[in-house]
Amino acid sequence: MAKISPLMIAPPLIFGAFAVLAGIGMFRDDPNALPSAREGQPAPPVVLTEFAGKPGFDDATLRDGEVKLVNYWASWCAPCRVEHPNLQALSDEGIPVYGINYKDQLDNAEAFLTELGDPYAGIGRDEQGRMGLDWGVYGVPETYVVDGEGTIILRWAGPITQRVIESTIRPALEKAAGGS
């Protein structure tokens, strides 16, 4: 009887393991969603550099009893430009939006806001991205729904579009306001 080498069995086993992992990834609820370890937890400390001439915000702001959005953005980020009118519309509705300018040059960030408008109730700069690391930021834009006690209810990675507002942001805002 012929002997089967263990090296002959390895390729089908490796392929089978890959197929199982790919199948699990493809059939989860939202294969495009990035997981967030921060949802349901208190927002990490706010440690920002001042954005000259603009109101800032701090930890107390995130725990002031008001539901709010915290938006990481940068002038060099094309999707940030796309989402900006939607953030302005939410701000115009009375939803406080706090901005964190992420790894950006101040002059470029100021020009971005001058051109597109400033939807932010408060704003600061995360020049080195250290605060972004604490918040679990993968890249910009990212937006967090934070309840009045400073708990992160939702993290959305990617631009805020009208579809995202209706299907994801508004339900999270209602959840944060109702405490359910």
JSON list of C-alpha atoms in Angstrom, two decimals:
[
{"chain": "A", "resi": 1, "resn": "MET", "atom": "CA", "xyz": [0.00, 0.00, 0.00]},
{"chain": "A", "resi": 2, "resn": "ALA", "atom": "CA", "xyz": [1.25, 3.47, -0.92]},
{"chain": "A", "resi": 3, "resn": "LYS", "atom": "CA", "xyz": [2.16, 5.81, 1.86]},
{"chain": "A", "resi": 4, "resn": "ILE", "atom": "CA", "xyz": [0.49, 9.28, 1.85]},
{"chain": "A", "resi": 5, "resn": "SER", "atom": "CA", "xyz": [2.81, 12.12, 2.70]},
{"chain": "A", "resi": 6, "resn": "PRO", "atom": "CA", "xyz": [1.53, 14.68, 5.24]},
{"chain": "A", "resi": 7, "resn": "LEU", "atom": "CA", "xyz": [2.60, 17.38, 2.78]},
{"chain": "A", "resi": 8, "resn": "MET", "atom": "CA", "xyz": [-0.07, 16.12, 0.36]},
{"chain": "A", "resi": 9, "resn": "ILE", "atom": "CA", "xyz": [-2.82, 16.62, 2.93]},
{"chain": "A", "resi": 10, "resn": "ALA", "atom": "CA", "xyz": [-1.74, 20.16, 3.94]},
{"chain": "A", "resi": 11, "resn": "PRO", "atom": "CA", "xyz": [-2.96, 22.05, 0.81]},
{"chain": "A", "resi": 12, "resn": "PRO", "atom": "CA", "xyz": [-6.57, 20.74, 0.96]},
{"chain": "A", "resi": 13, "resn": "LEU", "atom": "CA", "xyz": [-6.69, 21.44, 4.72]},
{"chain": "A", "resi": 14, "resn": "ILE", "atom": "CA", "xyz": [-5.40, 24.99, 4.26]},
{"chain": "A", "resi": 15, "resn": "PHE", "atom": "CA", "xyz": [-7.89, 25.60, 1.44]},
{"chain": "A", "resi": 16, "resn": "GLY", "atom": "CA", "xyz": [-10.74, 24.21, 3.54]},
{"chain": "A", "resi": 17, "resn": "ALA", "atom": "CA", "xyz": [-9.85, 26.48, 6.48]},
{"chain": "A", "resi": 18, "resn": "PHE", "atom": "CA", "xyz": [-9.70, 29.50, 4.17]},
{"chain": "A", "resi": 19, "resn": "ALA", "atom": "CA", "xyz": [-13.09, 28.60, 2.62]},
{"chain": "A", "resi": 20, "resn": "VAL", "atom": "CA", "xyz": [-14.69, 28.35, 6.09]},
{"chain": "A", "resi": 21, "resn": "LEU", "atom": "CA", "xyz": [-13.28, 31.74, 7.17]},
{"chain": "A", "resi": 22, "resn": "ALA", "atom": "CA", "xyz": [-14.35, 33.38, 3.90]},
{"chain": "A", "resi": 23, "resn": "GLY", "atom": "CA", "xyz": [-17.84, 31.94, 4.26]},
{"chain": "A", "resi": 24, "resn": "ILE", "atom": "CA", "xyz": [-18.16, 33.25, 7.81]},
{"chain": "A", "resi": 25, "resn": "GLY", "atom": "CA", "xyz": [-17.02, 36.71, 6.68]},
{"chain": "A", "resi": 26, "resn": "MET", "atom": "CA", "xyz": [-19.41, 36.81, 3.74]},
{"chain": "A", "resi": 27, "resn": "PHE", "atom": "CA", "xyz": [-22.50, 35.81, 5.69]},
{"chain": "A", "resi": 28, "resn": "ARG", "atom": "CA", "xyz": [-22.21, 38.05, 8.73]},
{"chain": "A", "resi": 29, "resn": "ASP", "atom": "CA", "xyz": [-24.80, 40.85, 9.15]},
{"chain": "A", "resi": 30, "resn": "ASP", "atom": "CA", "xyz": [-22.82, 43.61, 7.44]},
{"chain": "A", "resi": 31, "resn": "PRO", "atom": "CA", "xyz": [-19.58, 42.44, 5.84]},
{"chain": "A", "resi": 32, "resn": "ASN", "atom": "CA", "xyz": [-18.53, 46.08, 5.25]},
{"chain": "A", "resi": 33, "resn": "ALA", "atom": "CA", "xyz": [-18.95, 47.19, 8.87]},
{"chain": "A", "resi": 34, "resn": "LEU", "atom": "CA", "xyz": [-15.83, 47.67, 10.91]},
{"chain": "A", "resi": 35, "resn": "PRO", "atom": "CA", "xyz": [-16.21, 46.41, 14.47]},
{"chain": "A", "resi": 36, "resn": "SER", "atom": "CA", "xyz": [-16.03, 48.90, 17.33]},
{"chain": "A", "resi": 37, "resn": "ALA", "atom": "CA", "xyz": [-14.85, 47.98, 20.77]},
{"chain": "A", "resi": 38, "resn": "ARG", "atom": "CA", "xyz": [-16.00, 51.38, 22.07]},
{"chain": "A", "resi": 39, "resn": "GLU", "atom": "CA", "xyz": [-19.76, 51.08, 21.56]},
{"chain": "A", "resi": 40, "resn": "GLY", "atom": "CA", "xyz": [-21.52, 50.92, 24.93]},
{"chain": "A", "resi": 41, "resn": "GLN", "atom": "CA", "xyz": [-18.45, 52.27, 26.75]},
{"chain": "A", "resi": 42, "resn": "PRO", "atom": "CA", "xyz": [-17.63, 55.73, 28.05]},
{"chain": "A", "resi": 43, "resn": "ALA", "atom": "CA", "xyz": [-15.94, 57.99, 25.54]},
{"chain": "A", "resi": 44, "resn": "PRO", "atom": "CA", "xyz": [-12.17, 58.13, 26.05]},
{"chain": "A", "resi": 45, "resn": "PRO", "atom": "CA", "xyz": [-10.65, 61.35, 27.41]},
{"chain": "A", "resi": 46, "resn": "VAL", "atom": "CA", "xyz": [-10.70, 64.40, 25.16]},
{"chain": "A", "resi": 47, "resn": "VAL", "atom": "CA", "xyz": [-7.13, 65.62, 24.70]},
{"chain": "A", "resi": 48, "resn": "LEU", "atom": "CA", "xyz": [-7.04, 68.16, 21.88]},
{"chain": "A", "resi": 49, "resn": "THR", "atom": "CA", "xyz": [-4.99, 71.08, 20.68]},
{"chain": "A", "resi": 50, "resn": "GLU", "atom": "CA", "xyz": [-6.91, 74.33, 20.39]},
{"chain": "A", "resi": 51, "resn": "PHE", "atom": "CA", "xyz": [-8.26, 75.27, 16.97]},
{"chain": "A", "resi": 52, "resn": "ALA", "atom": "CA", "xyz": [-7.48, 78.98, 16.82]},
{"chain": "A", "resi": 53, "resn": "GLY", "atom": "CA", "xyz": [-10.52, 81.24, 16.91]},
{"chain": "A", "resi": 54, "resn": "LYS", "atom": "CA", "xyz": [-13.00, 78.38, 17.38]},
{"chain": "A", "resi": 55, "resn": "PRO", "atom": "CA", "xyz": [-14.78, 77.12, 20.49]},
{"chain": "A", "resi": 56, "resn": "GLY", "atom": "CA", "xyz": [-13.28, 73.91, 21.86]},
{"chain": "A", "resi": 57, "resn": "PHE", "atom": "CA", "xyz": [-14.75, 71.07, 23.89]},
{"chain": "A", "resi": 58, "resn": "ASP", "atom": "CA", "xyz": [-13.67, 68.69, 26.63]},
{"chain": "A", "resi": 59, "resn": "ASP", "atom": "CA", "xyz": [-14.75, 65.65, 28.65]},
{"chain": "A", "resi": 60, "resn": "ALA", "atom": "CA", "xyz": [-17.41, 67.64, 30.48]},
{"chain": "A", "resi": 61, "resn": "THR", "atom": "CA", "xyz": [-18.97, 68.60, 27.13]},
{"chain": "A", "resi": 62, "resn": "LEU", "atom": "CA", "xyz": [-19.42, 64.93, 26.25]},
{"chain": "A", "resi": 63, "resn": "ARG", "atom": "CA", "xyz": [-21.19, 64.35, 29.58]},
{"chain": "A", "resi": 64, "resn": "ASP", "atom": "CA", "xyz": [-23.42, 67.45, 29.60]},
{"chain": "A", "resi": 65, "resn": "GLY", "atom": "CA", "xyz": [-26.73, 65.58, 29.33]},
{"chain": "A", "resi": 66, "resn": "GLU", "atom": "CA", "xyz": [-27.11, 66.26, 25.60]},
{"chain": "A", "resi": 67, "resn": "VAL", "atom": "CA", "xyz": [-26.93, 63.72, 22.77]},
{"chain": "A", "resi": 68, "resn": "LYS", "atom": "CA", "xyz": [-24.27, 64.71, 20.24]},
{"chain": "A", "resi": 69, "resn": "LEU", "atom": "CA", "xyz": [-22.11, 63.62, 17.33]},
{"chain": "A", "resi": 70, "resn": "VAL", "atom": "CA", "xyz": [-18.32, 63.57, 17.43]},
{"chain": "A", "resi": 71, "resn": "ASN", "atom": "CA", "xyz": [-16.83, 63.69, 13.94]},
{"chain": "A", "resi": 72, "resn": "TYR", "atom": "CA", "xyz": [-13.21, 62.96, 13.00]},
{"chain": "A", "resi": 73, "resn": "TRP", "atom": "CA", "xyz": [-12.30, 64.76, 9.75]},
{"chain": "A", "resi": 74, "resn": "ALA", "atom": "CA", "xyz": [-9.40, 66.20, 7.76]},
{"chain": "A", "resi": 75, "resn": "SER", "atom": "CA", "xyz": [-9.01, 68.62, 4.87]},
{"chain": "A", "resi": 76, "resn": "TRP", "atom": "CA", "xyz": [-7.05, 66.03, 2.87]},
{"chain": "A", "resi": 77, "resn": "CYS", "atom": "CA", "xyz": [-9.93, 63.54, 3.11]},
{"chain": "A", "resi": 78, "resn": "ALA", "atom": "CA", "xyz": [-12.16, 63.45, 0.01]},
{"chain": "A", "resi": 79, "resn": "PRO", "atom": "CA", "xyz": [-15.05, 61.60, 1.75]},
{"chain": "A", "resi": 80, "resn": "CYS", "atom": "CA", "xyz": [-14.97, 64.30, 4.47]},
{"chain": "A", "resi": 81, "resn": "ARG", "atom": "CA", "xyz": [-15.76, 66.85, 1.79]},
{"chain": "A", "resi": 82, "resn": "VAL", "atom": "CA", "xyz": [-18.68, 64.67, 0.59]},
{"chain": "A", "resi": 83, "resn": "GLU", "atom": "CA", "xyz": [-20.19, 64.27, 4.07]},
{"chain": "A", "resi": 84, "resn": "HIS", "atom": "CA", "xyz": [-19.73, 67.90, 5.13]},
{"chain": "A", "resi": 85, "resn": "PRO", "atom": "CA", "xyz": [-23.11, 69.22, 3.84]},
{"chain": "A", "resi": 86, "resn": "ASN", "atom": "CA", "xyz": [-24.87, 66.41, 5.72]},
{"chain": "A", "resi": 87, "resn": "LEU", "atom": "CA", "xyz": [-23.09, 67.33, 8.95]},
{"chain": "A", "resi": 88, "resn": "GLN", "atom": "CA", "xyz": [-24.11, 70.95, 8.35]},
{"chain": "A", "resi": 89, "resn": "ALA", "atom": "CA", "xyz": [-27.74, 69.87, 7.87]},
{"chain": "A", "resi": 90, "resn": "LEU", "atom": "CA", "xyz": [-27.68, 67.88, 11.13]},
{"chain": "A", "resi": 91, "resn": "SER", "atom": "CA", "xyz": [-26.16, 70.87, 12.90]},
{"chain": "A", "resi": 92, "resn": "ASP", "atom": "CA", "xyz": [-28.83, 73.16, 11.42]},
{"chain": "A", "resi": 93, "resn": "GLU", "atom": "CA", "xyz": [-31.46, 70.79, 12.88]},
{"chain": "A", "resi": 94, "resn": "GLY", "atom": "CA", "xyz": [-30.02, 71.50, 16.32]},
{"chain": "A", "resi": 95, "resn": "ILE", "atom": "CA", "xyz": [-27.97, 68.33, 16.74]},
{"chain": "A", "resi": 96, "resn": "PRO", "atom": "CA", "xyz": [-24.65, 69.32, 18.32]},
{"chain": "A", "resi": 97, "resn": "VAL", "atom": "CA", "xyz": [-21.74, 68.16, 16.19]},
{"chain": "A", "resi": 98, "resn": "TYR", "atom": "CA", "xyz": [-18.22, 68.30, 17.65]},
{"chain": "A", "resi": 99, "resn": "GLY", "atom": "CA", "xyz": [-15.29, 68.11, 15.27]},
{"chain": "A", "resi": 100, "resn": "ILE", "atom": "CA", "xyz": [-11.87, 66.61, 15.68]},
{"chain": "A", "resi": 101, "resn": "ASN", "atom": "CA", "xyz": [-9.45, 67.67, 12.97]},
{"chain": "A", "resi": 102, "resn": "TYR", "atom": "CA", "xyz": [-7.28, 64.58, 12.50]},
{"chain": "A", "resi": 103, "resn": "LYS", "atom": "CA", "xyz": [-3.60, 64.67, 11.47]},
{"chain": "A", "resi": 104, "resn": "ASP", "atom": "CA", "xyz": [-4.02, 67.83, 9.44]},
{"chain": "A", "resi": 105, "resn": "GLN", "atom": "CA", "xyz": [-2.27, 71.14, 8.82]},
{"chain": "A", "resi": 106, "resn": "LEU", "atom": "CA", "xyz": [-4.03, 74.05, 10.53]},
{"chain": "A", "resi": 107, "resn": "ASP", "atom": "CA", "xyz": [-3.98, 76.27, 7.43]},
{"chain": "A", "resi": 108, "resn": "ASN", "atom": "CA", "xyz": [-5.56, 73.54, 5.31]},
{"chain": "A", "resi": 109, "resn": "ALA", "atom": "CA", "xyz": [-8.20, 72.79, 7.95]},
{"chain": "A", "resi": 110, "resn": "GLU", "atom": "CA", "xyz": [-9.10, 76.48, 8.26]},
{"chain": "A", "resi": 111, "resn": "ALA", "atom": "CA", "xyz": [-9.39, 76.78, 4.46]},
{"chain": "A", "resi": 112, "resn": "PHE", "atom": "CA", "xyz": [-11.65, 73.69, 4.38]},
{"chain": "A", "resi": 113, "resn": "LEU", "atom": "CA", "xyz": [-14.04, 75.23, 6.94]},
{"chain": "A", "resi": 114, "resn": "THR", "atom": "CA", "xyz": [-13.93, 78.64, 5.25]},
{"chain": "A", "resi": 115, "resn": "GLU", "atom": "CA", "xyz": [-14.89, 77.06, 1.93]},
{"chain": "A", "resi": 116, "resn": "LEU", "atom": "CA", "xyz": [-17.54, 74.58, 3.11]},
{"chain": "A", "resi": 117, "resn": "GLY", "atom": "CA", "xyz": [-18.82, 76.14, 6.34]},
{"chain": "A", "resi": 118, "resn": "ASP", "atom": "CA", "xyz": [-18.40, 75.19, 9.98]},
{"chain": "A", "resi": 119, "resn": "PRO", "atom": "CA", "xyz": [-21.04, 72.80, 11.35]},
{"chain": "A", "resi": 120, "resn": "TYR", "atom": "CA", "xyz": [-19.17, 72.26, 14.63]},
{"chain": "A", "resi": 121, "resn": "ALA", "atom": "CA", "xyz": [-20.43, 73.41, 18.04]},
{"chain": "A", "resi": 122, "resn": "GLY", "atom": "CA", "xyz": [-16.88, 72.84, 19.26]},
{"chain": "A", "resi": 123, "resn": "ILE", "atom": "CA", "xyz": [-13.70, 71.78, 17.54]},
{"chain": "A", "resi": 124, "resn": "GLY", "atom": "CA", "xyz": [-10.17, 70.71, 18.35]},
{"chain": "A", "resi": 125, "resn": "ARG", "atom": "CA", "xyz": [-7.11, 69.25, 16.67]},
{"chain": "A", "resi": 126, "resn": "ASP", "atom": "CA", "xyz": [-5.63, 65.77, 17.05]},
{"chain": "A", "resi": 127, "resn": "GLU", "atom": "CA", "xyz": [-2.37, 66.57, 15.30]},
{"chain": "A", "resi": 128, "resn": "GLN", "atom": "CA", "xyz": [-0.57, 63.30, 16.04]},
{"chain": "A", "resi": 129, "resn": "GLY", "atom": "CA", "xyz": [-3.64, 61.03, 16.04]},
{"chain": "A", "resi": 130, "resn": "ARG", "atom": "CA", "xyz": [-3.15, 59.96, 19.67]},
{"chain": "A", "resi": 131, "resn": "MET", "atom": "CA", "xyz": [-6.74, 60.68, 20.71]},
{"chain": "A", "resi": 132, "resn": "GLY", "atom": "CA", "xyz": [-7.92, 58.90, 17.57]},
{"chain": "A", "resi": 133, "resn": "LEU", "atom": "CA", "xyz": [-6.05, 55.79, 18.69]},
{"chain": "A", "resi": 134, "resn": "ASP", "atom": "CA", "xyz": [-7.86, 55.87, 22.04]},
{"chain": "A", "resi": 135, "resn": "TRP", "atom": "CA", "xyz": [-11.20, 56.20, 20.25]},
{"chain": "A", "resi": 136, "resn": "GLY", "atom": "CA", "xyz": [-10.40, 53.36, 17.85]},
{"chain": "A", "resi": 137, "resn": "VAL", "atom": "CA", "xyz": [-10.30, 55.49, 14.72]},
{"chain": "A", "resi": 138, "resn": "TYR", "atom": "CA", "xyz": [-9.30, 53.52, 11.61]},
{"chain": "A", "resi": 139, "resn": "GLY", "atom": "CA", "xyz": [-9.31, 56.55, 9.33]},
{"chain": "A", "resi": 140, "resn": "VAL", "atom": "CA", "xyz": [-11.36, 59.60, 8.51]},
{"chain": "A", "resi": 141, "resn": "PRO", "atom": "CA", "xyz": [-14.18, 60.32, 8.35]},
{"chain": "A", "resi": 142, "resn": "GLU", "atom": "CA", "xyz": [-15.52, 58.57, 11.41]},
{"chain": "A", "resi": 143, "resn": "THR", "atom": "CA", "xyz": [-18.50, 59.73, 13.43]},
{"chain": "A", "resi": 144, "resn": "TYR", "atom": "CA", "xyz": [-19.65, 58.73, 16.89]},
{"chain": "A", "resi": 145, "resn": "VAL", "atom": "CA", "xyz": [-23.07, 59.15, 18.48]},
{"chain": "A", "resi": 146, "resn": "VAL", "atom": "CA", "xyz": [-22.52, 59.97, 22.15]},
{"chain": "A", "resi": 147, "resn": "ASP", "atom": "CA", "xyz": [-25.32, 60.05, 24.72]},
{"chain": "A", "resi": 148, "resn": "GLY", "atom": "CA", "xyz": [-25.67, 62.71, 27.42]},
{"chain": "A", "resi": 149, "resn": "GLU", "atom": "CA", "xyz": [-23.64, 60.66, 29.90]},
{"chain": "A", "resi": 150, "resn": "GLY", "atom": "CA", "xyz": [-20.68, 60.37, 27.55]},
{"chain": "A", "resi": 151, "resn": "THR", "atom": "CA", "xyz": [-21.32, 56.79, 26.43]},
{"chain": "A", "resi": 152, "resn": "ILE", "atom": "CA", "xyz": [-20.61, 55.90, 22.81]},
{"chain": "A", "resi": 153, "resn": "ILE", "atom": "CA", "xyz": [-23.81, 54.55, 21.29]},
{"chain": "A", "resi": 154, "resn": "LEU", "atom": "CA", "xyz": [-22.60, 54.16, 17.71]},
{"chain": "A", "resi": 155, "resn": "ARG", "atom": "CA", "xyz": [-19.46, 54.44, 15.64]},
{"chain": "A", "resi": 156, "resn": "TRP", "atom": "CA", "xyz": [-19.81, 54.99, 11.90]},
{"chain": "A", "resi": 157, "resn": "ALA", "atom": "CA", "xyz": [-16.72, 54.60, 9.74]},
{"chain": "A", "resi": 158, "resn": "GLY", "atom": "CA", "xyz": [-17.09, 56.36, 6.43]},
{"chain": "A", "resi": 159, "resn": "PRO", "atom": "CA", "xyz": [-18.92, 59.40, 5.14]},
{"chain": "A", "resi": 160, "resn": "ILE", "atom": "CA", "xyz": [-22.31, 60.38, 6.56]},
{"chain": "A", "resi": 161, "resn": "THR", "atom": "CA", "xyz": [-24.71, 60.21, 3.60]},
{"chain": "A", "resi": 162, "resn": "GLN", "atom": "CA", "xyz": [-28.47, 60.79, 3.57]},
{"chain": "A", "resi": 163, "resn": "ARG", "atom": "CA", "xyz": [-28.99, 57.01, 3.59]},
{"chain": "A", "resi": 164, "resn": "VAL", "atom": "CA", "xyz": [-26.68, 56.61, 6.59]},
{"chain": "A", "resi": 165, "resn": "ILE", "atom": "CA", "xyz": [-28.47, 59.43, 8.42]},
{"chain": "A", "resi": 166, "resn": "GLU", "atom": "CA", "xyz": [-31.88, 57.80, 7.96]},
{"chain": "A", "resi": 167, "resn": "SER", "atom": "CA", "xyz": [-30.90, 54.16, 8.45]},
{"chain": "A", "resi": 168, "resn": "THR", "atom": "CA", "xyz": [-28.20, 54.43, 11.11]},
{"chain": "A", "resi": 169, "resn": "ILE", "atom": "CA", "xyz": [-27.58, 57.87, 12.66]},
{"chain": "A", "resi": 170, "resn": "ARG", "atom": "CA", "xyz": [-31.19, 58.86, 13.46]},
{"chain": "A", "resi": 171, "resn": "PRO", "atom": "CA", "xyz": [-32.02, 55.51, 15.12]},
{"chain": "A", "resi": 172, "resn": "ALA", "atom": "CA", "xyz": [-28.83, 55.82, 17.20]},
{"chain": "A", "resi": 173, "resn": "LEU", "atom": "CA", "xyz": [-29.71, 59.41, 18.16]},
{"chain": "A", "resi": 174, "resn": "GLU", "atom": "CA", "xyz": [-33.19, 58.25, 19.23]},
{"chain": "A", "resi": 175, "resn": "LYS", "atom": "CA", "xyz": [-31.68, 55.39, 21.21]},
{"chain": "A", "resi": 176, "resn": "ALA", "atom": "CA", "xyz": [-29.27, 57.79, 22.91]},
{"chain": "A", "resi": 177, "resn": "ALA", "atom": "CA", "xyz": [-32.05, 60.26, 23.72]},
{"chain": "A", "resi": 178, "resn": "GLY", "atom": "CA", "xyz": [-34.42, 57.59, 25.00]},
{"chain": "A", "resi": 179, "resn": "GLY", "atom": "CA", "xyz": [-31.82, 55.66, 26.92]},
{"chain": "A", "resi": 180, "resn": "SER", "atom": "CA", "xyz": [-33.07, 52.39, 25.48]}
]
